[in-house]
CSV table of C-alpha atoms and ligand atoms in Angstrom, one decimal:
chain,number,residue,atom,x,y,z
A,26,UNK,CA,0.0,0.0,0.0
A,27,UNK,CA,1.2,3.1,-0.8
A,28,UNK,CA,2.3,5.8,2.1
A,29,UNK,CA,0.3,8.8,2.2
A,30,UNK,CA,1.3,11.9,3.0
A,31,UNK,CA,-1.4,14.6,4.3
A,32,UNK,CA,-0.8,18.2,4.5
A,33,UNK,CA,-2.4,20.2,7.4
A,34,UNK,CA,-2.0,23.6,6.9
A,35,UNK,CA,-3.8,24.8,9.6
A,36,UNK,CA,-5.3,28.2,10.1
A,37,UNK,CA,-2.8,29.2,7.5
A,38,UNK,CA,-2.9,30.7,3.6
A,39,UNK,CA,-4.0,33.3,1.3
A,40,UNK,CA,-5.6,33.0,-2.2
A,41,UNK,CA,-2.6,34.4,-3.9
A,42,UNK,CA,0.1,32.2,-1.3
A,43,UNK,CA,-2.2,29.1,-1.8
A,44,UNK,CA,-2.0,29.2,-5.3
A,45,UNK,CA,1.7,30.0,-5.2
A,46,UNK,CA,2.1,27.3,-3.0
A,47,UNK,CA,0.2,24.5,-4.5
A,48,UNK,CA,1.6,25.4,-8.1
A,49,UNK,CA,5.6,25.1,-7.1
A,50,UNK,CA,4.0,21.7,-5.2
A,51,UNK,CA,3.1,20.6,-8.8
A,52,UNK,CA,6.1,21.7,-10.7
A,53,UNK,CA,8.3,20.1,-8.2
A,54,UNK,CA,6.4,17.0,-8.7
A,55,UNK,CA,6.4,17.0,-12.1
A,56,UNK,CA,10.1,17.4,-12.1
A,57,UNK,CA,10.9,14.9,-10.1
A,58,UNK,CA,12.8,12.3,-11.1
A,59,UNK,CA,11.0,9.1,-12.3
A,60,UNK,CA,10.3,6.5,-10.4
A,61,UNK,CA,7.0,8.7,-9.1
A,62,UNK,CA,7.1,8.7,-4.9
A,63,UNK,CA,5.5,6.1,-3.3
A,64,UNK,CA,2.8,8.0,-1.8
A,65,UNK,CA,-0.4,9.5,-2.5
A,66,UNK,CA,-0.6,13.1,-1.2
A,67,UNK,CA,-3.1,15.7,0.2
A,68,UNK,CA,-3.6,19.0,1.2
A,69,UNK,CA,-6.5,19.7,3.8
A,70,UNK,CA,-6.9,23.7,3.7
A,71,UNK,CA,-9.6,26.0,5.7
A,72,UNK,CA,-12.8,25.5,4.5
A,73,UNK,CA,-13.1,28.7,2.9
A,74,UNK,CA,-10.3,27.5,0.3
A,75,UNK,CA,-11.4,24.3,-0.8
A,76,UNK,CA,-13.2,25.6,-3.8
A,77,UNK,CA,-9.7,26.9,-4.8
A,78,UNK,CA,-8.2,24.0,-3.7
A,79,UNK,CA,-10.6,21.6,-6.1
A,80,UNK,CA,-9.8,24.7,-8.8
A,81,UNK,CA,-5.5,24.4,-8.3
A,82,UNK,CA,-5.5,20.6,-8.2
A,83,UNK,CA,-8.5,18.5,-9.7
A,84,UNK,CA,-6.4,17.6,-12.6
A,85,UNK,CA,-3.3,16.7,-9.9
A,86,UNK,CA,-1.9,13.8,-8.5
A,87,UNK,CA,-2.8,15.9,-4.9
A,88,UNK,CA,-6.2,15.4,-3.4
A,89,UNK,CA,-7.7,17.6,-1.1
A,90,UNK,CA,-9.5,18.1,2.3
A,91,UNK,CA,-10.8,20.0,5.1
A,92,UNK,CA,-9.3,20.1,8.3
A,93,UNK,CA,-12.8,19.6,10.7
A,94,UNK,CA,-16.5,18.5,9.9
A,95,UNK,CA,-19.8,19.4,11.7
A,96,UNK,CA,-21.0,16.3,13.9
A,97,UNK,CA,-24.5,17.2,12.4
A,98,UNK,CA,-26.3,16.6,9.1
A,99,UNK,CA,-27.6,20.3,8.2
A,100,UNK,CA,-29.6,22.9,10.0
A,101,UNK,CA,-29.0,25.8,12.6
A,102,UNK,CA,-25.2,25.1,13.6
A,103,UNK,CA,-24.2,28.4,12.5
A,104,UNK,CA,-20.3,28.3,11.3
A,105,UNK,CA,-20.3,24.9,11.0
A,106,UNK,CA,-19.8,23.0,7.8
A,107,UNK,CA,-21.9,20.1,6.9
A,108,UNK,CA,-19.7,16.6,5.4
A,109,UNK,CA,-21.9,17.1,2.6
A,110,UNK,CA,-20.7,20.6,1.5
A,111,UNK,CA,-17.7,18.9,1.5
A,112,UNK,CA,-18.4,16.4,-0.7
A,113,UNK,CA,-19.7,19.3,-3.0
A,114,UNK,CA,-16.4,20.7,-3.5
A,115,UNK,CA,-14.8,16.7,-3.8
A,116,UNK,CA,-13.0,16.6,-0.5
A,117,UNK,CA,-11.4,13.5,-0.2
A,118,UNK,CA,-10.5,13.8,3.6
A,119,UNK,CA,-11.6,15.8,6.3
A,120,UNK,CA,-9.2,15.9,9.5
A,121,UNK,CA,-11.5,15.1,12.6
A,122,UNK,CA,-10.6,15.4,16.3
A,123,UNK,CA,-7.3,17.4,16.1
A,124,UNK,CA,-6.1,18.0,19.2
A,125,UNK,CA,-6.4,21.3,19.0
A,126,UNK,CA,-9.7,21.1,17.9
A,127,UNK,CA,-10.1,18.6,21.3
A,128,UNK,CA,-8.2,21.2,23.5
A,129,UNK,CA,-9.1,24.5,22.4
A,130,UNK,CA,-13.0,23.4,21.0
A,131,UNK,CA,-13.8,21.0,23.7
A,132,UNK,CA,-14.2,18.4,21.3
A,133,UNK,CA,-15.0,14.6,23.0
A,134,UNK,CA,-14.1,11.2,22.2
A,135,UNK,CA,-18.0,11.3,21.2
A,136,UNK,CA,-18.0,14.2,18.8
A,137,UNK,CA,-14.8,13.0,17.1
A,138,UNK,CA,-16.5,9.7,16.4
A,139,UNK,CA,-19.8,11.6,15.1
A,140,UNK,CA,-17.7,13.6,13.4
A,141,UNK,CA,-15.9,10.6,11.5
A,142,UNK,CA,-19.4,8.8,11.0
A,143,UNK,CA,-21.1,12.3,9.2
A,144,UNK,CA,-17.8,12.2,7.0
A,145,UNK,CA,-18.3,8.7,6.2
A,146,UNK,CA,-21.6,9.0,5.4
A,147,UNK,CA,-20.8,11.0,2.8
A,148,UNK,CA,-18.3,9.8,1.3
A,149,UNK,CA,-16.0,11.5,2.7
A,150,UNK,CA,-12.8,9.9,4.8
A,151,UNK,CA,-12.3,11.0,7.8
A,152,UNK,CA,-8.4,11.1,9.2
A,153,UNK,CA,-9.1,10.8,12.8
A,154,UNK,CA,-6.1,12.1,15.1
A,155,UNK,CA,-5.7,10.7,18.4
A,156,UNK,CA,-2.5,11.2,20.7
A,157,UNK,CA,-2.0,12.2,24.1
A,158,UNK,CA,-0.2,15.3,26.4
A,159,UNK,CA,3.1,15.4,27.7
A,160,UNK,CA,1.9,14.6,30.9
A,161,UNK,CA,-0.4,11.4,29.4
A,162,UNK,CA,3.1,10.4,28.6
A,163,UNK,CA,5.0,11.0,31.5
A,164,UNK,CA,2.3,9.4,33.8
A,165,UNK,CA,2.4,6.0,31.4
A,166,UNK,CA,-1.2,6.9,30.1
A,167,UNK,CA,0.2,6.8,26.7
A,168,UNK,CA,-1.5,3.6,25.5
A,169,UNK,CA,-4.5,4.0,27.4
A,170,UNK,CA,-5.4,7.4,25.8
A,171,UNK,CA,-4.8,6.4,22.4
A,172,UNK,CA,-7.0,3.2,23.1
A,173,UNK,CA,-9.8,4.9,24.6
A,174,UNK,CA,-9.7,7.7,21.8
A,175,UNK,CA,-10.0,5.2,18.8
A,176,UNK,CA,-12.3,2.9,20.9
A,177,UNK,CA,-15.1,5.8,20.7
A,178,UNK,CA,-14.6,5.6,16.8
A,179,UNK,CA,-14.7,1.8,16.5
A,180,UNK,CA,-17.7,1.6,19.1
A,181,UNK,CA,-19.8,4.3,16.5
A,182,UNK,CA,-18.6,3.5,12.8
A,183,UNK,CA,-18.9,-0.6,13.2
A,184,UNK,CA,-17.4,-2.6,10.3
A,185,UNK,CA,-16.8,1.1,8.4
A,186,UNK,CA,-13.8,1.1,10.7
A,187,UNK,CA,-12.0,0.1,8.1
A,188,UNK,CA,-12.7,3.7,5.6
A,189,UNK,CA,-10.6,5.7,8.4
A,190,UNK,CA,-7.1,7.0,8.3
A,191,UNK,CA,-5.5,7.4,11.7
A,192,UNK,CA,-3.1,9.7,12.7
A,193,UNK,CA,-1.3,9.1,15.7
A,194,UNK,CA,0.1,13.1,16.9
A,195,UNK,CA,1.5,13.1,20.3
A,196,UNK,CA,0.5,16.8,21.5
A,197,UNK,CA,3.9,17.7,22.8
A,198,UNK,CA,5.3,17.1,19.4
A,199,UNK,CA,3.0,19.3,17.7
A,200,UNK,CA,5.0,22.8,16.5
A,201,UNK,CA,7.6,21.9,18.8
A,202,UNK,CA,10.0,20.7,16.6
A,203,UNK,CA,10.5,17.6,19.0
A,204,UNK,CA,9.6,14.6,17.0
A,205,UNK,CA,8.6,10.8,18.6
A,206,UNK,CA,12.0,9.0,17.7
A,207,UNK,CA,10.8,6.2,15.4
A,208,UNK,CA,10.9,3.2,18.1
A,209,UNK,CA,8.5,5.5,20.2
A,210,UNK,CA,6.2,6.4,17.0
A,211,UNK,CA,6.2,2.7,16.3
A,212,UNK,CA,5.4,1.1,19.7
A,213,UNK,CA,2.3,3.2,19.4
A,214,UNK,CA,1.0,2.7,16.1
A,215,UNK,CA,1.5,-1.1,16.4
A,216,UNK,CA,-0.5,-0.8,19.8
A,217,UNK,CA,-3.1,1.4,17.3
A,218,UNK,CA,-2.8,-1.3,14.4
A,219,UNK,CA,-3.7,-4.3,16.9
A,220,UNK,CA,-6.8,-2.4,18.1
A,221,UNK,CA,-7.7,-2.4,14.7
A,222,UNK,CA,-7.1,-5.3,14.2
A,223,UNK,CA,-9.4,-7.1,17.2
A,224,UNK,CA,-12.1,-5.0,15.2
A,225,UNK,CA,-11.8,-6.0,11.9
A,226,UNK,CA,-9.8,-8.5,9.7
A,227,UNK,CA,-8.8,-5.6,7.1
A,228,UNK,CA,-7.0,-3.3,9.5
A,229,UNK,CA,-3.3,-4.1,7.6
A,230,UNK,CA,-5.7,-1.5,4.8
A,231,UNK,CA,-5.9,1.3,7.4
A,232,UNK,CA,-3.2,3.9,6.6
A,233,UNK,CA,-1.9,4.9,10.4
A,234,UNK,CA,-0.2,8.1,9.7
A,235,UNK,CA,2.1,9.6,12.2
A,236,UNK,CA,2.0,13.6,12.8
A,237,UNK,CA,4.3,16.1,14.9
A,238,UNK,CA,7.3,17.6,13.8
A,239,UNK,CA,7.7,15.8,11.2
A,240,UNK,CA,10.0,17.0,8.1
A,241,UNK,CA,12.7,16.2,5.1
A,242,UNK,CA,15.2,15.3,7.8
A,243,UNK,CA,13.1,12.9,10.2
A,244,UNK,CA,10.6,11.2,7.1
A,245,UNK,CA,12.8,8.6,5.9
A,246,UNK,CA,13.4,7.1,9.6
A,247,UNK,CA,9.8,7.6,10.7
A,248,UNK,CA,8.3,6.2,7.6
A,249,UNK,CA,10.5,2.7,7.2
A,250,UNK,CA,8.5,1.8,10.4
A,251,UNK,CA,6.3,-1.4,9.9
A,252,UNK,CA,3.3,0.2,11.3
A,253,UNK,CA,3.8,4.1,9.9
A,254,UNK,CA,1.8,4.4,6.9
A,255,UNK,CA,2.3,8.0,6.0
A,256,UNK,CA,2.1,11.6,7.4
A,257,UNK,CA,0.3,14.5,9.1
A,258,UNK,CA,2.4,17.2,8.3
A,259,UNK,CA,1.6,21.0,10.1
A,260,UNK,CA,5.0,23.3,9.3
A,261,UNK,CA,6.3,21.4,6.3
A,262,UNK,CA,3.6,21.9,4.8
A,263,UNK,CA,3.7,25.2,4.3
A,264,UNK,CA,6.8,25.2,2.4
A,265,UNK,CA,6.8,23.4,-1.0
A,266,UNK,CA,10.4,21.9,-0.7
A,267,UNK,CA,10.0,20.5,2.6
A,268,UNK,CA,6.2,18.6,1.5
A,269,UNK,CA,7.7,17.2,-1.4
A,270,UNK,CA,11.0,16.0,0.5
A,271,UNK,CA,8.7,14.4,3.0
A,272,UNK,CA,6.8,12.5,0.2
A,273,UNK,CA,9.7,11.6,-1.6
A,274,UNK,CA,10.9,9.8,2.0
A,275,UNK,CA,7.9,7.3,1.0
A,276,UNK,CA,9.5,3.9,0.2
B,309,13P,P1,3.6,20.1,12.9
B,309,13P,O1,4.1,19.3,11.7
B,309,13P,O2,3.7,21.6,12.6
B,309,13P,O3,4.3,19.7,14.2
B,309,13P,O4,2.0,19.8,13.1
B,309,13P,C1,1.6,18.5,13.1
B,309,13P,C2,0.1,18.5,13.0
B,309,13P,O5,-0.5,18.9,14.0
B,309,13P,C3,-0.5,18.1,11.8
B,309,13P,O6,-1.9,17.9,12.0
């Protein structure tokens, strides 16, 4: 299975820096040498630039999606944006249950595993982030977080379980520029992988991506792990030269 490699860019952009952005994206990977990187890529951008996303790229190798879904169908949720509007602009992903959608948005293991069912639901895949604080990991609540925080997705999308992509982000990587060495990253997703695994026989399909701090210097080492499918890239992906080194890390 290919790696893939997902760019968040966070509350971040401009129409004329997107399109800067995502154009030297395509010329680099057009220029790159042949064999083509083993990975499929994606930019998740704020909602209000997806329709320019779906412009810049729907004739790309890059797919595209949002970085948070409303846990409800339509109606009066005002600011929130339905998983069918983005379906209407051909989202392939929408990020749910960031952690900084969890810490500064309140969001619960419930709402994250709404959240993942609306996307689903419409067709849309939901990259489902899970990870825990610096003091999670210093108490040895590591596993247990992560457990508990996939275990609410599991318990509400049934046999679908198999549709997600999971990115494991420990918080205290996030921006910090201090990376999970690759033994630590690992340990964690095979923990992820084997929870998967006790809930359906297809989990080997689920991409488990890993996300914080990660960049052309660290990808290589974090992506030959067994159980790290890809990436959830914040920083890097802001800069063309550092995505596509990331991507072209995918063996
Ligand atoms: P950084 O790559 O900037 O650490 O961000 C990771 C992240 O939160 C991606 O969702």
């Amino acid at each position: 299975m290919n790696k893939l490699i997902v760019g968040n860019w966070k509350m971040n952009g401009s129409l004329a820096g997107n399109e800067s952005l995502v154009r030297t994206m395509l010329d680099g990977l057009a220029a790159a040498p042949a064999p083509a990187p083993h990975a499929d890529l994606a930019l998740c951008a704020p909602a209000v630039y997806l329709a320019q996303l779906q412009g810049l790229l729907k004739a790309s190798p890059i797919a595209w999606g949002a970085q948070d879904v409303s846990a409800h169908e339509q109606g009066a949720y005002t600011g929130e944006v339905a998983a069918g509007m983005l379906k209407d602009f051909a989202c392939r992903y929408a990020i749910v249950g960031h952690s900084e959608r969890r810490q500064y948005h309140g969001e619960t293991d419930d709402t994250v595993a709404t959240k993942a069912q609306r996307a689903l639901a419409a067709g849309v895949t939901p990259i489902v982030c899970v990870g825990e604080t610096l003091t999670q990991r210093e108490t040895g609540q590591t596993e247990s977080v992560v457990k508990r925080q996939l275990a609410a997705v599991i318990h509400t999308v049934g046999h679908c379980i198999t549709e997600i992509v999971v990115a494991y982000e420990p918080v205290w990587a996030i921006g910090t520029g201090k990376t999970a060495t690759p033994e630590m990253a690992q340990e964690v997703h095979a923990v992820l992988r084997a929870q998967l695994a006790a809930a359906s026989t297809h989990a080997k399909r689920v991409h488990i991506l890993y996300g914080g701090s990660m960049n052309g210097a660290n990808a290589a080492s974090l992506l030959a792990q067994p159980d790290i499918d890809g990436g959830l890239i914040g920083g890097a992906s802001l800069k063309a030269v550092d995505f596509l080194q990331i991507a072209a890390a995918a063996r």
